Short mmCIF file of C-alpha atoms in Angstrom, two decimals:
data_model
loop_
_atom_site.label_atom_id
_atom_site.label_comp_id
_atom_site.label_asym_id
_atom_site.label_seq_id
_atom_site.Cartn_x
_atom_site.Cartn_y
_atom_site.Cartn_z
CA UNK A 1 -77.28 156.73 -175.82
CA UNK A 2 -76.50 158.34 -179.16
CA UNK A 3 -73.74 156.53 -181.06
CA UNK A 4 -70.93 158.53 -182.59
CA UNK A 5 -70.91 158.41 -186.36
CA UNK A 6 -67.74 157.78 -188.36
CA UNK A 7 -67.46 158.95 -191.96
CA UNK A 8 -65.17 156.69 -193.93
CA UNK A 9 -63.81 157.13 -197.43
CA UNK A 10 -63.52 153.86 -199.37
CA UNK A 11 -60.76 153.98 -202.01
CA UNK A 12 -57.24 154.19 -200.61
CA UNK A 13 -58.68 154.11 -197.09
CA UNK A 14 -60.70 150.91 -196.71
CA UNK A 15 -59.19 149.51 -199.89
CA UNK A 16 -55.43 149.24 -200.36
CA UNK A 17 -53.97 152.51 -201.74
CA UNK A 18 -52.09 150.60 -204.46
CA UNK A 19 -55.27 148.93 -205.82
CA UNK A 20 -55.27 150.81 -209.14
CA UNK A 21 -51.55 150.47 -209.91
CA UNK A 22 -51.46 147.00 -211.57
CA UNK A 23 -54.39 147.98 -213.83
CA UNK A 24 -52.79 151.32 -214.72
CA UNK A 25 -49.42 149.67 -215.42
CA UNK A 26 -50.99 147.12 -217.74
CA UNK A 27 -53.19 149.58 -219.67
CA UNK A 28 -50.67 152.42 -219.93
CA UNK A 29 -47.56 150.19 -220.26
CA UNK A 30 -45.92 151.59 -217.15
CA UNK A 31 -44.00 150.10 -214.26
CA UNK A 32 -45.22 152.35 -211.45
CA UNK A 33 -45.24 151.55 -207.75
CA UNK A 34 -47.25 153.34 -205.05
CA UNK A 35 -44.09 155.27 -204.08
CA UNK A 36 -43.99 156.76 -207.60
CA UNK A 37 -47.47 158.28 -207.21
CA UNK A 38 -46.66 161.49 -205.36
CA UNK A 39 -49.78 163.39 -206.43
CA UNK A 40 -53.45 162.48 -206.48
CA UNK A 41 -53.68 163.52 -210.15
CA UNK A 42 -52.55 160.49 -212.14
CA UNK A 43 -52.35 162.16 -215.58
CA UNK A 44 -48.66 163.26 -215.33
CA UNK A 45 -47.56 159.75 -214.28
CA UNK A 46 -49.29 158.06 -217.21
CA UNK A 47 -48.37 160.34 -220.13
CA UNK A 48 -52.04 160.63 -221.03
CA UNK A 49 -54.79 163.25 -221.04
CA UNK A 50 -57.45 163.79 -218.41
CA UNK A 51 -60.07 162.81 -220.99
CA UNK A 52 -58.33 159.50 -221.79
CA UNK A 53 -57.90 158.76 -218.09
CA UNK A 54 -61.59 159.49 -217.43
CA UNK A 55 -62.60 157.13 -220.25
CA UNK A 56 -60.25 154.49 -218.84
CA UNK A 57 -61.75 154.96 -215.36
CA UNK A 58 -65.28 154.55 -216.68
CA UNK A 59 -64.30 151.30 -218.30
CA UNK A 60 -62.20 149.82 -215.49
CA UNK A 61 -63.76 151.17 -212.27
CA UNK A 62 -66.39 148.40 -212.01
CA UNK A 63 -63.70 145.72 -212.41
CA UNK A 64 -61.22 147.34 -210.05
CA UNK A 65 -63.82 148.07 -207.36
CA UNK A 66 -65.15 144.54 -207.42
CA UNK A 67 -61.63 143.08 -207.05
CA UNK A 68 -60.07 145.66 -204.71
CA UNK A 69 -58.03 144.25 -201.82
CA UNK A 70 -58.68 145.55 -198.32
CA UNK A 71 -56.18 147.86 -196.67
CA UNK A 72 -54.13 146.15 -193.99
CA UNK A 73 -56.06 145.90 -190.72
CA UNK A 74 -59.19 147.57 -192.11
CA UNK A 75 -61.51 144.60 -191.69
CA UNK A 76 -60.48 143.86 -188.11
CA UNK A 77 -60.61 147.48 -186.92
CA UNK A 78 -63.78 148.51 -188.73
CA UNK A 79 -65.68 145.42 -187.65
CA UNK A 80 -64.55 145.97 -184.05
CA UNK A 81 -66.45 149.28 -184.21
CA UNK A 82 -69.71 147.97 -185.70
CA UNK A 83 -71.70 147.79 -182.45
CA UNK A 84 -70.25 150.86 -180.78
CA UNK A 85 -70.31 153.40 -183.65
CA UNK A 86 -72.32 154.10 -186.80
CA UNK A 87 -70.21 153.47 -189.91
CA UNK A 88 -71.10 155.78 -192.83
CA UNK A 89 -69.03 155.38 -195.98
CA UNK A 90 -68.83 158.55 -198.05
CA UNK A 91 -67.07 158.06 -201.36
CA UNK A 92 -66.40 160.05 -204.54
CA UNK A 93 -67.46 156.98 -206.55
CA UNK A 94 -70.38 157.56 -208.90
CA UNK A 95 -73.85 156.44 -207.77
CA UNK A 96 -74.01 153.99 -210.69
CA UNK A 97 -71.38 151.92 -208.83
CA UNK A 98 -73.58 151.36 -205.75
CA UNK A 99 -74.43 147.70 -206.41
CA UNK A 100 -70.79 146.79 -207.11
CA UNK A 101 -69.73 148.67 -203.97
CA UNK A 102 -72.32 147.09 -201.70
CA UNK A 103 -71.56 143.62 -203.07
CA UNK A 104 -67.85 144.19 -202.38
CA UNK A 105 -68.61 145.17 -198.75
CA UNK A 106 -70.69 142.03 -198.33
CA UNK A 107 -68.10 139.74 -199.95
CA UNK A 108 -65.28 141.21 -197.87
CA UNK A 109 -67.36 141.07 -194.68
CA UNK A 110 -66.85 144.79 -193.97
CA UNK A 111 -69.63 146.14 -191.76
CA UNK A 112 -71.54 149.25 -192.81
CA UNK A 113 -74.59 151.18 -191.67
CA UNK A 114 -74.81 153.41 -194.75
CA UNK A 115 -72.96 153.84 -198.06
CA UNK A 116 -73.14 157.21 -199.82
CA UNK A 117 -71.61 157.48 -203.29
CA UNK A 118 -71.59 161.17 -204.12
CA UNK A 119 -69.84 161.15 -207.52
CA UNK A 120 -67.57 164.03 -206.48
CA UNK A 121 -64.59 164.66 -204.24
CA UNK A 122 -66.45 167.42 -202.39
CA UNK A 123 -67.60 165.56 -199.29
CA UNK A 124 -68.34 168.58 -197.07
CA UNK A 125 -72.10 168.53 -197.70
CA UNK A 126 -72.39 164.79 -196.98
CA UNK A 127 -70.26 165.09 -193.83
CA UNK A 128 -72.57 167.84 -192.55
CA UNK A 129 -75.77 166.09 -193.70
CA UNK A 130 -74.94 162.93 -191.77
CA UNK A 131 -73.48 164.67 -188.69
CA UNK A 132 -70.18 162.84 -188.92
CA UNK A 133 -68.05 162.96 -185.75
CA UNK A 134 -64.72 161.71 -187.16
CA UNK A 135 -63.76 161.25 -190.82
CA UNK A 136 -61.24 158.80 -192.35
CA UNK A 137 -59.64 159.83 -195.66
CA UNK A 138 -56.62 159.39 -197.94
CA UNK A 139 -57.04 162.45 -200.19
CA UNK A 140 -55.01 165.33 -198.74
CA UNK A 141 -57.17 168.30 -199.74
CA UNK A 142 -60.36 166.47 -198.70
CA UNK A 143 -58.88 165.79 -195.26
CA UNK A 144 -57.85 169.44 -194.82
CA UNK A 145 -61.17 170.82 -196.11
CA UNK A 146 -63.29 168.52 -193.95
CA UNK A 147 -61.27 169.31 -190.81
CA UNK A 148 -61.40 173.06 -191.44
CA UNK A 149 -64.97 173.43 -192.70
CA UNK A 150 -66.73 170.79 -190.59
CA UNK A 151 -64.54 171.29 -187.52
CA UNK A 152 -64.21 167.57 -186.86
CA UNK A 153 -61.09 165.43 -186.55
CA UNK A 154 -59.92 163.73 -189.74
CA UNK A 155 -57.72 160.65 -189.73
CA UNK A 156 -55.51 160.80 -192.85
CA UNK A 157 -54.03 157.49 -194.01
CA UNK A 158 -50.47 158.17 -195.13
CA UNK A 159 -49.63 157.61 -198.80
CA UNK A 160 -46.96 159.13 -201.07
CA UNK A 161 -49.68 161.26 -202.71
CA UNK A 162 -50.89 163.03 -199.53
CA UNK A 163 -47.80 164.21 -197.70
CA UNK A 164 -48.50 167.93 -197.31
CA UNK A 165 -48.38 169.88 -194.04
CA UNK A 166 -51.36 169.10 -191.81
CA UNK A 167 -53.72 171.69 -190.41
CA UNK A 168 -55.14 171.43 -186.91
CA UNK A 169 -57.62 168.59 -186.75
CA UNK A 170 -55.94 166.31 -189.32
CA UNK A 171 -54.06 163.36 -187.86
CA UNK A 172 -51.75 161.28 -190.06
CA UNK A 173 -51.70 157.53 -189.43
CA UNK A 174 -49.86 154.71 -191.17
CA UNK A 175 -52.38 151.90 -190.73
CA UNK A 176 -55.80 151.02 -189.33
CA UNK A 177 -54.43 149.98 -185.93
CA UNK A 178 -52.93 153.47 -185.49
CA UNK A 179 -56.25 154.92 -186.63
CA UNK A 180 -58.00 152.96 -183.88
CA UNK A 181 -55.53 154.26 -181.27
CA UNK A 182 -56.11 157.84 -182.44
CA UNK A 183 -59.88 157.38 -182.25
CA UNK A 184 -59.57 156.11 -178.68
CA UNK A 185 -57.44 159.17 -177.79
CA UNK A 186 -59.90 161.56 -179.47
CA UNK A 187 -62.93 160.03 -177.82
CA UNK A 188 -61.42 160.00 -174.33
CA UNK A 189 -60.55 163.71 -174.62
CA UNK A 190 -64.02 164.68 -175.91
CA UNK A 191 -66.28 162.50 -173.78
#
């Protein structure tokens, strides 16, 4: 029997969406909370330039990714799927972060079948390449684009920065346990 394949974003989906905030607050002398971040673009919240933020990211990404806390319920739910489904992580992280990423998965005990770091937010090609059946995401436009262009269901993890109207095929959830319930619903209606 062919196993269904789940495509799973890492940052803000498997990791806690507020992971970056303490580092940003310290470096940019801010006092932001996750609720303050109402857009995926961080530049306006930090009073900085895109160039400065990119330089900051290059410097701090390896540290942040190696220390990132798991999202609530992620470990339990994802690992409950490891024998039944194929778990393909598709992330915008740069390929140079692969070792740090894989080590984090191993240290956290999060199961994976494949990790693809594409270095870009455009995940459409990877979703098609790996024949993903359901995708899990926190970035609003990614969720909408994947649902519309790949015609697969996308589970969108609610955050203050992704609260736009949802097209058909995008399902908003508030935690991993809700995501699991939605997957069960989707798979009973399509099997």
